Short mmCIF file of C-alpha atoms in Angstrom, two decimals:
data_model
loop_
_atom_site.label_atom_id
_atom_site.label_comp_id
_atom_site.label_asym_id
_atom_site.label_seq_id
_atom_site.Cartn_x
_atom_site.Cartn_y
_atom_site.Cartn_z
CA MET A 1 -38.55 17.97 16.60
CA TYR A 2 -34.90 17.37 17.59
CA TYR A 3 -33.86 16.08 14.13
CA PRO A 4 -31.41 13.36 15.27
CA ARG A 5 -28.94 12.21 12.61
CA ILE A 6 -25.94 9.90 12.70
CA LEU A 7 -22.67 11.56 11.73
CA THR A 8 -19.75 9.90 9.95
CA PHE A 9 -16.25 11.34 9.60
CA ALA A 10 -13.35 10.09 7.51
CA HIS A 11 -10.75 11.84 9.67
CA PRO A 12 -10.50 13.34 13.18
CA SER A 13 -10.11 16.80 11.60
CA GLU A 14 -13.67 16.53 10.27
CA LEU A 15 -14.90 15.65 13.76
CA ALA A 16 -12.98 18.64 15.13
CA ASP A 17 -14.76 20.95 12.69
CA GLU A 18 -18.12 19.57 13.81
CA VAL A 19 -17.28 19.87 17.52
CA ALA A 20 -16.15 23.47 16.98
CA THR A 21 -19.66 24.42 15.88
CA ILE A 22 -20.75 23.86 19.50
CA GLU A 23 -17.59 23.96 21.66
CA SER A 24 -15.99 27.42 21.65
CA TYR A 25 -12.80 26.57 23.59
CA ALA A 26 -9.91 25.07 21.61
CA GLU A 27 -8.86 22.78 24.46
CA GLY A 28 -12.43 21.55 24.68
CA VAL A 29 -12.45 20.69 20.98
CA GLU A 30 -9.25 18.67 21.34
CA ARG A 31 -10.60 16.83 24.38
CA MET A 32 -13.87 15.90 22.66
CA VAL A 33 -12.12 14.73 19.48
CA GLY A 34 -10.12 12.30 21.61
CA LYS A 35 -13.33 10.98 23.13
CA GLY A 36 -15.30 10.83 19.90
CA SER A 37 -12.72 9.27 17.56
CA TRP A 38 -12.98 5.50 17.90
CA ARG A 39 -10.61 2.91 16.53
CA ILE A 40 -10.89 -0.84 16.10
CA ILE A 41 -7.37 -2.28 16.00
CA ARG A 42 -6.39 -5.89 15.36
CA ILE A 43 -3.14 -7.17 16.84
CA SER A 44 -1.63 -10.62 16.42
CA GLY A 45 0.37 -13.15 18.41
CA VAL A 46 -0.33 -11.82 21.91
CA ALA A 47 0.75 -14.06 24.80
CA ALA A 48 -2.17 -15.16 26.98
CA THR A 49 -0.99 -13.30 30.10
CA HIS A 50 -0.43 -10.09 28.13
CA ALA A 51 -3.83 -10.45 26.47
CA MET A 52 -5.52 -10.57 29.87
CA ILE A 53 -3.62 -7.45 31.00
CA LEU A 54 -4.64 -5.72 27.76
CA LYS A 55 -8.30 -6.53 28.35
CA GLN A 56 -8.23 -5.50 32.02
CA GLU A 57 -6.53 -2.17 31.29
CA LEU A 58 -8.99 -1.35 28.51
CA LEU A 59 -11.99 -2.24 30.66
CA ALA A 60 -10.62 0.08 33.35
CA LEU A 61 -10.54 2.84 30.72
CA ASP A 62 -14.12 2.05 29.56
CA GLY A 63 -12.80 0.45 26.39
CA ASP A 64 -12.64 -3.27 25.61
CA ALA A 65 -10.62 -5.98 23.90
CA LEU A 66 -11.75 -9.22 22.31
CA VAL A 67 -9.43 -12.18 22.90
CA SER A 68 -9.82 -15.90 22.27
CA PRO A 69 -12.13 -17.67 24.77
CA GLU A 70 -9.34 -20.18 25.35
CA VAL A 71 -7.34 -17.46 27.10
CA TYR A 72 -9.87 -16.39 29.70
CA LEU A 73 -11.02 -20.00 30.18
CA GLY A 74 -7.58 -20.85 31.48
CA ASN A 75 -5.44 -22.00 28.55
CA ARG A 76 -2.37 -19.83 29.09
CA ASP A 77 -0.07 -21.84 26.83
CA ARG A 78 -1.38 -20.50 23.54
CA GLY A 79 -1.35 -16.93 22.31
CA THR A 80 -4.23 -15.08 20.74
CA ASP A 81 -5.06 -12.36 18.29
CA ALA A 82 -7.04 -9.48 19.76
CA LEU A 83 -9.44 -6.76 18.67
CA ILE A 84 -9.09 -3.47 20.53
CA PHE A 85 -12.15 -1.20 20.82
CA ALA A 86 -11.23 2.23 22.16
CA SER A 87 -11.30 5.96 21.58
CA LEU A 88 -8.13 7.88 20.75
CA ARG A 89 -8.10 9.24 24.29
CA GLN A 90 -8.33 5.74 25.77
CA LEU A 91 -5.64 4.45 23.42
CA HIS A 92 -3.20 7.19 24.36
CA GLU A 93 -3.80 6.45 28.04
CA LEU A 94 -3.34 2.72 27.39
CA ILE A 95 -0.02 3.44 25.67
CA ALA A 96 1.14 5.51 28.65
CA ARG A 97 0.16 2.75 31.10
CA PHE A 98 1.93 0.02 29.13
CA ARG A 99 5.12 2.06 29.03
CA ARG A 100 5.11 2.25 32.82
CA LEU A 101 4.82 -1.53 33.19
CA PRO A 102 8.04 -3.56 33.65
CA LEU A 103 7.02 -5.82 30.75
CA PRO A 104 9.10 -5.40 27.57
CA ALA A 105 6.48 -7.08 25.38
CA LEU A 106 3.78 -4.60 26.38
CA GLN A 107 6.21 -1.71 26.07
CA ARG A 108 6.85 -2.81 22.48
CA LEU A 109 3.11 -3.04 21.91
CA ALA A 110 2.76 0.53 23.20
CA ASP A 111 5.38 1.71 20.69
CA GLU A 112 3.69 -0.13 17.82
CA LEU A 113 0.25 1.24 18.73
CA GLU A 114 1.56 4.80 18.86
CA THR A 115 3.33 4.42 15.50
CA THR A 116 0.19 2.95 13.94
CA LEU A 117 -2.07 5.74 15.21
CA GLN A 118 0.32 8.42 13.97
CA ALA A 119 0.58 6.80 10.54
CA TYR A 120 -3.14 6.18 10.12
CA ASP A 121 -4.25 9.69 11.08
CA ALA A 122 -1.40 11.64 9.49
CA MET A 123 -2.66 14.64 7.55
CA VAL A 124 0.76 15.90 6.46
CA ARG A 125 3.21 13.31 5.12
CA ASP A 126 6.68 13.42 3.65
CA THR A 127 7.31 15.12 0.32
CA LEU A 128 9.49 12.99 -1.95
CA ILE A 129 11.61 14.57 -4.68
CA ILE A 130 11.96 12.32 -7.73
CA ALA A 131 13.82 13.52 -10.82
CA GLY A 132 13.38 17.11 -9.66
CA ARG A 133 9.62 16.75 -9.16
CA SER A 134 7.87 17.05 -5.80
CA PHE A 135 5.44 14.33 -4.73
CA SER A 136 3.45 15.52 -1.71
CA TRP A 137 1.65 12.42 -0.48
CA GLY A 138 -1.90 12.96 0.70
CA GLN A 139 -2.40 16.22 -1.16
CA ARG A 140 -3.37 14.73 -4.52
CA THR A 141 -3.40 11.53 -6.56
CA TYR A 142 -0.52 10.86 -8.95
CA LEU A 143 -0.89 8.89 -12.19
CA MET A 144 1.68 6.37 -13.45
CA ALA A 145 1.62 5.30 -17.10
CA ASP A 146 2.40 1.61 -17.60
CA LEU A 147 4.50 1.26 -20.77
CA SER A 148 5.56 -2.36 -20.27
CA PRO A 149 5.11 -4.91 -23.08
CA THR A 150 2.69 -6.80 -20.83
CA ALA A 151 0.43 -3.77 -20.95
CA HIS A 152 0.65 -3.79 -24.78
CA GLN A 153 -0.39 -7.43 -24.80
CA PHE A 154 -3.44 -6.56 -22.72
CA ARG A 155 -4.43 -4.13 -25.49
CA GLY A 156 -3.56 -6.42 -28.35
CA ASN A 157 -0.59 -4.35 -29.61
CA GLY A 158 1.99 -7.14 -29.65
CA LEU A 159 5.08 -6.04 -31.60
CA SER A 160 8.03 -7.95 -32.95
CA THR A 161 11.05 -5.66 -33.25
CA ASP A 162 13.12 -3.45 -30.95
CA HIS A 163 12.53 -0.43 -33.16
CA ASP A 164 8.76 -0.97 -33.08
CA HIS A 165 8.79 -1.31 -29.30
CA THR A 166 10.91 1.78 -28.73
CA THR A 167 8.97 3.94 -31.18
CA VAL A 168 5.56 2.96 -29.88
CA MET A 169 6.50 3.13 -26.19
CA VAL A 170 8.16 6.54 -26.52
CA HIS A 171 5.09 7.78 -28.39
CA GLN A 172 2.90 6.37 -25.62
CA ALA A 173 5.04 8.06 -22.98
CA LEU A 174 4.72 11.44 -24.70
CA GLN A 175 0.96 10.98 -25.03
CA ALA A 176 0.70 10.06 -21.36
CA ALA A 177 2.75 13.09 -20.33
CA GLU A 178 0.53 15.37 -22.39
CA ALA A 179 -2.57 13.81 -20.80
CA GLY A 180 -1.25 14.50 -17.29
CA ALA A 181 0.84 11.48 -16.26
CA ASP A 182 3.24 12.05 -13.37
CA LEU A 183 5.43 8.94 -13.69
CA LEU A 184 6.32 6.27 -16.24
CA ASP A 185 6.68 2.52 -15.61
CA VAL A 186 8.70 0.65 -18.23
CA GLY A 187 8.12 -2.66 -16.47
CA ASP A 188 10.66 -5.43 -16.94
CA ILE A 189 11.18 -6.17 -20.63
CA LEU A 190 13.21 -9.24 -19.64
CA LEU A 191 10.05 -10.90 -18.36
CA SER A 192 7.84 -10.19 -21.37
CA SER A 193 10.03 -9.84 -24.43
CA PRO A 194 8.71 -10.73 -27.88
CA VAL A 195 12.17 -12.15 -28.65
CA ALA A 196 12.46 -14.94 -26.09
CA SER A 197 15.65 -16.40 -27.61
CA ARG A 198 17.84 -13.51 -26.44
CA SER A 199 20.12 -13.79 -23.46
CA ILE A 200 19.57 -11.86 -20.26
CA GLU A 201 22.64 -9.76 -21.07
CA GLN A 202 21.20 -8.82 -24.48
CA MET A 203 17.83 -7.97 -22.98
CA THR A 204 19.43 -5.90 -20.23
CA GLU A 205 21.30 -3.90 -22.86
CA ARG A 206 18.08 -3.46 -24.83
CA LEU A 207 16.26 -2.22 -21.75
CA ALA A 208 19.03 0.26 -20.91
CA GLN A 209 19.00 1.62 -24.46
CA PHE A 210 15.26 2.16 -24.31
CA ILE A 211 15.44 3.96 -20.94
CA THR A 212 18.20 6.19 -22.31
CA THR A 213 16.02 7.12 -25.29
CA LEU A 214 12.98 7.66 -23.10
CA SER A 215 14.86 9.89 -20.64
CA GLN A 216 15.98 12.06 -23.56
CA GLU A 217 12.41 12.51 -24.79
CA THR A 218 10.65 13.24 -21.49
CA ASN A 219 11.51 14.57 -18.04
CA LEU A 220 9.00 12.38 -16.19
CA PRO A 221 10.40 10.03 -13.50
CA ILE A 222 10.96 6.52 -14.87
CA ALA A 223 10.32 3.34 -12.87
CA ILE A 224 11.83 -0.07 -13.60
CA ARG A 225 10.01 -3.15 -12.30
CA SER A 226 12.71 -5.72 -11.54
CA TYR A 227 14.26 -7.78 -8.76
CA ARG A 228 17.38 -8.71 -10.79
CA LEU A 229 20.44 -6.84 -9.55
CA GLU A 230 22.15 -6.58 -12.96
CA THR A 231 18.97 -5.39 -14.66
CA THR A 232 18.31 -2.82 -11.97
CA MET A 233 21.87 -1.45 -12.07
CA ALA A 234 21.77 -1.10 -15.85
CA ALA A 235 18.38 0.62 -15.75
CA LEU A 236 19.49 3.11 -13.10
CA GLN A 237 22.69 3.91 -14.99
CA ALA A 238 20.58 4.50 -18.12
CA GLY A 239 18.37 7.03 -16.37
CA ALA A 240 15.68 5.22 -14.37
CA HIS A 241 14.72 6.87 -11.07
CA ILE A 242 12.54 4.33 -9.21
CA VAL A 243 12.72 0.58 -8.57
CA ILE A 244 9.58 -1.55 -8.22
CA ASP A 245 10.45 -4.86 -6.56
CA SER A 246 7.66 -7.40 -6.96
CA HIS A 247 9.43 -9.73 -4.51
CA GLY A 248 9.54 -7.27 -1.61
CA LEU A 249 13.37 -7.36 -1.28
CA ARG A 250 13.27 -11.17 -1.14
CA LEU A 251 15.39 -13.54 -3.20
CA ASP A 252 14.45 -17.20 -3.12
CA ASP A 253 14.26 -18.08 0.60
CA ASP A 254 16.30 -15.15 1.88
CA TRP A 255 16.50 -11.37 1.76
CA HIS A 256 17.98 -9.70 -1.32
CA GLU A 257 20.93 -7.99 0.38
CA SER A 258 22.62 -6.85 -2.83
CA LEU A 259 19.53 -5.11 -4.18
CA ALA A 260 18.85 -3.47 -0.80
CA ALA A 261 22.45 -2.21 -0.69
CA LEU A 262 22.11 -0.75 -4.20
CA ILE A 263 18.89 1.09 -3.28
CA ALA A 264 20.39 2.42 -0.05
CA ALA A 265 23.59 3.60 -1.74
CA ARG A 266 21.75 5.48 -4.47
CA HIS A 267 19.05 6.93 -2.17
CA ILE A 268 16.32 6.21 -4.72
CA PRO A 269 12.63 5.44 -4.17
CA LEU A 270 11.72 1.77 -3.80
CA ILE A 271 8.19 0.47 -4.36
CA LEU A 272 7.66 -2.77 -2.44
CA ALA A 273 5.21 -5.48 -3.42
CA PRO A 274 4.32 -8.25 -0.93
CA GLY A 275 6.43 -11.06 -2.37
CA GLU A 276 5.59 -14.69 -1.66
CA PRO A 277 2.99 -15.63 0.99
CA GLN A 278 4.03 -16.93 4.40
CA ALA A 279 7.70 -16.07 3.93
CA HIS A 280 10.34 -15.66 6.64
CA GLY A 281 8.31 -17.06 9.51
CA ILE A 282 5.63 -14.37 9.40
CA HIS A 283 2.93 -15.00 11.97
CA GLN A 284 -0.28 -16.38 10.51
CA PRO A 285 -3.61 -15.78 12.27
CA ARG A 286 -4.98 -18.87 13.98
CA LEU A 287 -8.46 -19.79 12.80
CA THR A 288 -11.04 -20.67 15.43
CA GLY A 289 -14.57 -21.99 15.46
CA SER A 290 -16.24 -22.50 12.09
CA ASP A 291 -13.40 -20.68 10.27
CA GLN A 292 -11.00 -23.60 10.74
CA THR A 293 -13.05 -26.04 8.66
CA GLN A 294 -11.82 -26.57 5.11
CA ALA A 295 -9.91 -23.27 4.92
CA THR A 296 -8.17 -23.08 1.53
CA PRO A 297 -6.36 -20.21 -0.20
CA ALA A 298 -9.49 -19.47 -2.21
CA THR A 299 -11.72 -19.39 0.89
CA LEU A 300 -9.49 -17.50 3.33
CA HIS A 301 -11.37 -15.04 5.49
CA PRO A 302 -10.82 -11.43 4.32
CA SER A 303 -9.14 -10.66 7.63
CA ALA A 304 -6.63 -13.46 7.03
CA VAL A 305 -5.95 -12.17 3.51
CA MET A 306 -5.23 -8.68 4.85
CA HIS A 307 -3.13 -10.01 7.72
CA ASP A 308 -0.92 -11.98 5.35
CA LEU A 309 -0.53 -8.98 3.04
CA PHE A 310 0.10 -6.57 5.93
CA SER A 311 2.65 -8.90 7.53
CA ARG A 312 4.66 -9.34 4.34
CA LEU A 313 4.74 -5.61 3.62
CA GLN A 314 5.70 -4.81 7.22
CA ALA A 315 8.50 -7.38 7.10
CA SER A 316 9.88 -5.80 3.91
CA ILE A 317 9.67 -2.28 5.39
CA THR A 318 11.48 -3.41 8.54
CA TYR A 319 14.21 -5.17 6.56
CA ALA A 320 14.69 -2.14 4.30
CA ALA A 321 15.21 0.05 7.37
CA THR A 322 17.92 -2.30 8.69
CA GLN A 323 19.74 -1.94 5.36
CA GLY A 324 19.82 1.85 5.48
CA ILE A 325 16.86 2.60 3.22
CA HIS A 326 14.99 5.58 4.66
CA ARG A 327 11.25 5.11 5.15
CA SER A 328 10.57 8.30 3.20
CA GLN A 329 11.91 6.47 0.11
CA LEU A 330 9.52 3.51 0.48
CA LEU A 331 6.18 3.06 -1.28
CA LEU A 332 3.86 0.05 -1.38
CA ASP A 333 2.30 -1.88 -4.27
CA PRO A 334 -0.08 -4.25 -2.44
CA LEU A 335 -1.43 -5.87 -5.61
CA GLY A 336 1.93 -6.18 -7.34
CA GLY A 337 3.20 -9.33 -5.66
CA VAL A 338 1.84 -12.84 -5.28
CA LEU A 339 -1.61 -13.01 -3.71
CA HIS A 340 -3.16 -16.33 -2.78
CA THR A 341 -5.66 -16.06 -5.64
CA PRO A 342 -7.03 -13.32 -7.92
CA SER A 343 -10.29 -13.53 -5.98
CA HIS A 344 -8.51 -11.70 -3.14
CA THR A 345 -7.98 -8.57 -5.25
CA PRO A 346 -11.46 -7.16 -4.42
CA VAL A 347 -10.77 -7.83 -0.73
CA VAL A 348 -7.56 -5.80 -0.84
CA LEU A 349 -9.26 -2.95 -2.67
CA GLN A 350 -12.25 -2.85 -0.33
CA ARG A 351 -10.02 -2.89 2.76
CA LEU A 352 -7.20 -0.80 1.33
CA ALA A 353 -7.56 1.86 4.04
CA GLU A 354 -6.16 -0.65 6.57
CA LEU A 355 -2.77 -0.29 4.90
CA ARG A 356 -2.67 3.36 6.00
CA SER A 357 -1.51 1.86 9.29
CA LEU A 358 1.87 1.19 7.64
CA GLY A 359 2.36 4.90 6.97
CA GLN A 360 3.71 4.55 3.40
CA PRO A 361 2.31 5.89 0.09
CA ILE A 362 0.27 3.29 -1.79
CA LEU A 363 0.28 2.44 -5.50
CA ILE A 364 -2.67 0.63 -7.08
CA ASP A 365 -2.47 -1.00 -10.52
CA VAL A 366 -5.82 -0.65 -12.30
CA ALA A 367 -4.76 -2.95 -15.16
CA HIS A 368 -3.97 -5.67 -12.62
CA MET A 369 -7.39 -5.23 -11.02
CA LEU A 370 -9.19 -5.37 -14.37
CA LYS A 371 -7.44 -8.66 -15.11
CA ASP A 372 -8.32 -10.19 -11.74
CA MET A 373 -11.82 -8.73 -11.36
CA ALA A 374 -13.65 -9.95 -14.46
CA PRO A 375 -17.11 -11.17 -13.42
CA GLN A 376 -19.48 -11.78 -16.31
CA ARG A 377 -21.57 -8.73 -15.47
CA LEU A 378 -18.56 -6.47 -16.12
CA LEU A 379 -17.32 -8.02 -19.36
CA THR A 380 -19.62 -5.94 -21.56
CA GLU A 381 -18.81 -2.62 -19.89
CA PRO A 382 -16.37 -0.28 -21.70
CA ASP A 383 -12.83 -0.31 -20.30
CA HIS A 384 -12.86 3.42 -19.52
CA GLU A 385 -15.94 2.98 -17.31
CA LYS A 386 -14.39 0.06 -15.43
CA GLN A 387 -11.16 2.01 -14.98
CA ALA A 388 -13.06 5.05 -13.66
CA ALA A 389 -14.95 2.90 -11.15
CA LEU A 390 -11.79 1.20 -9.86
CA MET A 391 -9.91 4.52 -9.73
CA THR A 392 -12.72 6.05 -7.69
CA LEU A 393 -12.76 3.28 -5.10
CA ALA A 394 -8.96 3.12 -4.87
CA ILE A 395 -8.61 6.88 -4.30
CA GLN A 396 -11.42 6.87 -1.75
CA ARG A 397 -9.62 4.08 0.11
CA GLY A 398 -6.33 5.98 0.21
CA ALA A 399 -4.32 5.18 -2.94
CA ASP A 400 -1.64 7.78 -3.67
CA ILE A 401 -0.59 6.56 -7.13
CA ILE A 402 -2.83 4.98 -9.76
CA ARG A 403 -1.08 2.97 -12.47
CA LEU A 404 -2.94 2.75 -15.78
CA PRO A 405 -2.09 1.03 -19.09
CA GLN A 406 -2.95 4.10 -21.15
CA ILE A 407 -3.45 7.47 -19.46
CA GLN A 408 -5.88 9.85 -21.11
CA GLU A 409 -7.19 13.26 -20.15
CA HIS A 410 -10.38 11.84 -18.62
CA HIS A 411 -8.24 9.87 -16.15
CA THR A 412 -6.56 13.09 -15.05
CA ARG A 413 -9.89 14.89 -14.72
CA THR A 414 -11.34 12.00 -12.71
CA ALA A 415 -8.39 12.01 -10.30
CA HIS A 416 -8.53 15.79 -9.83
CA LEU A 417 -12.27 15.72 -9.16
CA LEU A 418 -11.92 12.93 -6.61
CA ASP A 419 -9.06 14.72 -4.87
CA THR A 420 -11.20 17.80 -4.27
CA LEU A 421 -13.85 15.56 -2.70
CA VAL A 422 -11.84 13.12 -0.57
CA ARG A 423 -8.55 14.86 0.27
CA PRO A 424 -8.96 17.71 2.78
CA GLU A 425 -5.50 19.06 1.93
CA SER A 426 -5.90 18.69 -1.84
CA LYS A 427 -3.99 21.28 -3.88
CA GLN A 428 -4.66 21.33 -7.61
#
């Protein structure tokens, strides 16, 4: 017997190892990896003429592209999305051909394709130093302890005084650090305070005092989740090291220039959430065929959900770069903003690997997922089992940071075990 079996590889390096068992020449291994590594890439808003050139060039390279039937049936007034089917070798040749064409739009597409391929297949990524600690993305999973009052409410620990909050949250932080937490998230106490009658100024002072106390008790990096400029400034002055912006550097209907300037001036990490849907003229995929009937936010096709999320995150990354924020300082929180509906959370988790195309470290909030993903069949399962299941899937799909409401030693052990299985460069 010949024993035929179908092989699957998570990364071109795994294919290279397999090829090397047969091909003894290094240049031959590299050549075959280019032929054997296939990619399916979706691009949006392609002009009809450019879409036809894209398809013709790929066919000439023995690849292919799917474009709207309206384009090749003669409607050249409307653009189209496209699916590219090609090997890495064909894609690199396509990029070279587009750069030789006197068409700026296709030259830009070539640049974007090259950037996407490099980001998606990157084995070695930037190391970020936060509060004197090294975070080497891709080598292992990092755990963030969520200390925010919202997290306490999820667990039924609602408290009524500042002293109670500070005492319990510092105790939680020390427990999390002992269990293996790498970062702390104090949230935004202004949004979830048990004393709603206080002014923003009073709450900002309270938050700063807590961060000062926390920074004296632990040396873990501290994140503040806020889009308010005054709150963010006070938190950073008190000892916070990271800003999580749930609005994606947006403020009302415009960009948040003041917050971006603060982040750039201080050279601190910024974790971007998607912000509001369909903001700033972001291209939306055009539905065709049966998909265009009765499409509502709750029934959006998974591809449309991911496109909207991807577009918003890309817009925030691009804006941050124009304001002097280095890409090495940017991380993504794809579930931290405003999705169309909680029913889209499983879609984002299942297709999380697509966000590797953006090239930034990814944070996933398990508490958020537990809140959104609560089908009846899961309600009776213990929380630690649900958390372990969601952690497993998120890490397999490429999450770099897992945020949990209460980190325990079994979370650390689970992350370490998964890293040895799914991260080729894992270092424990």
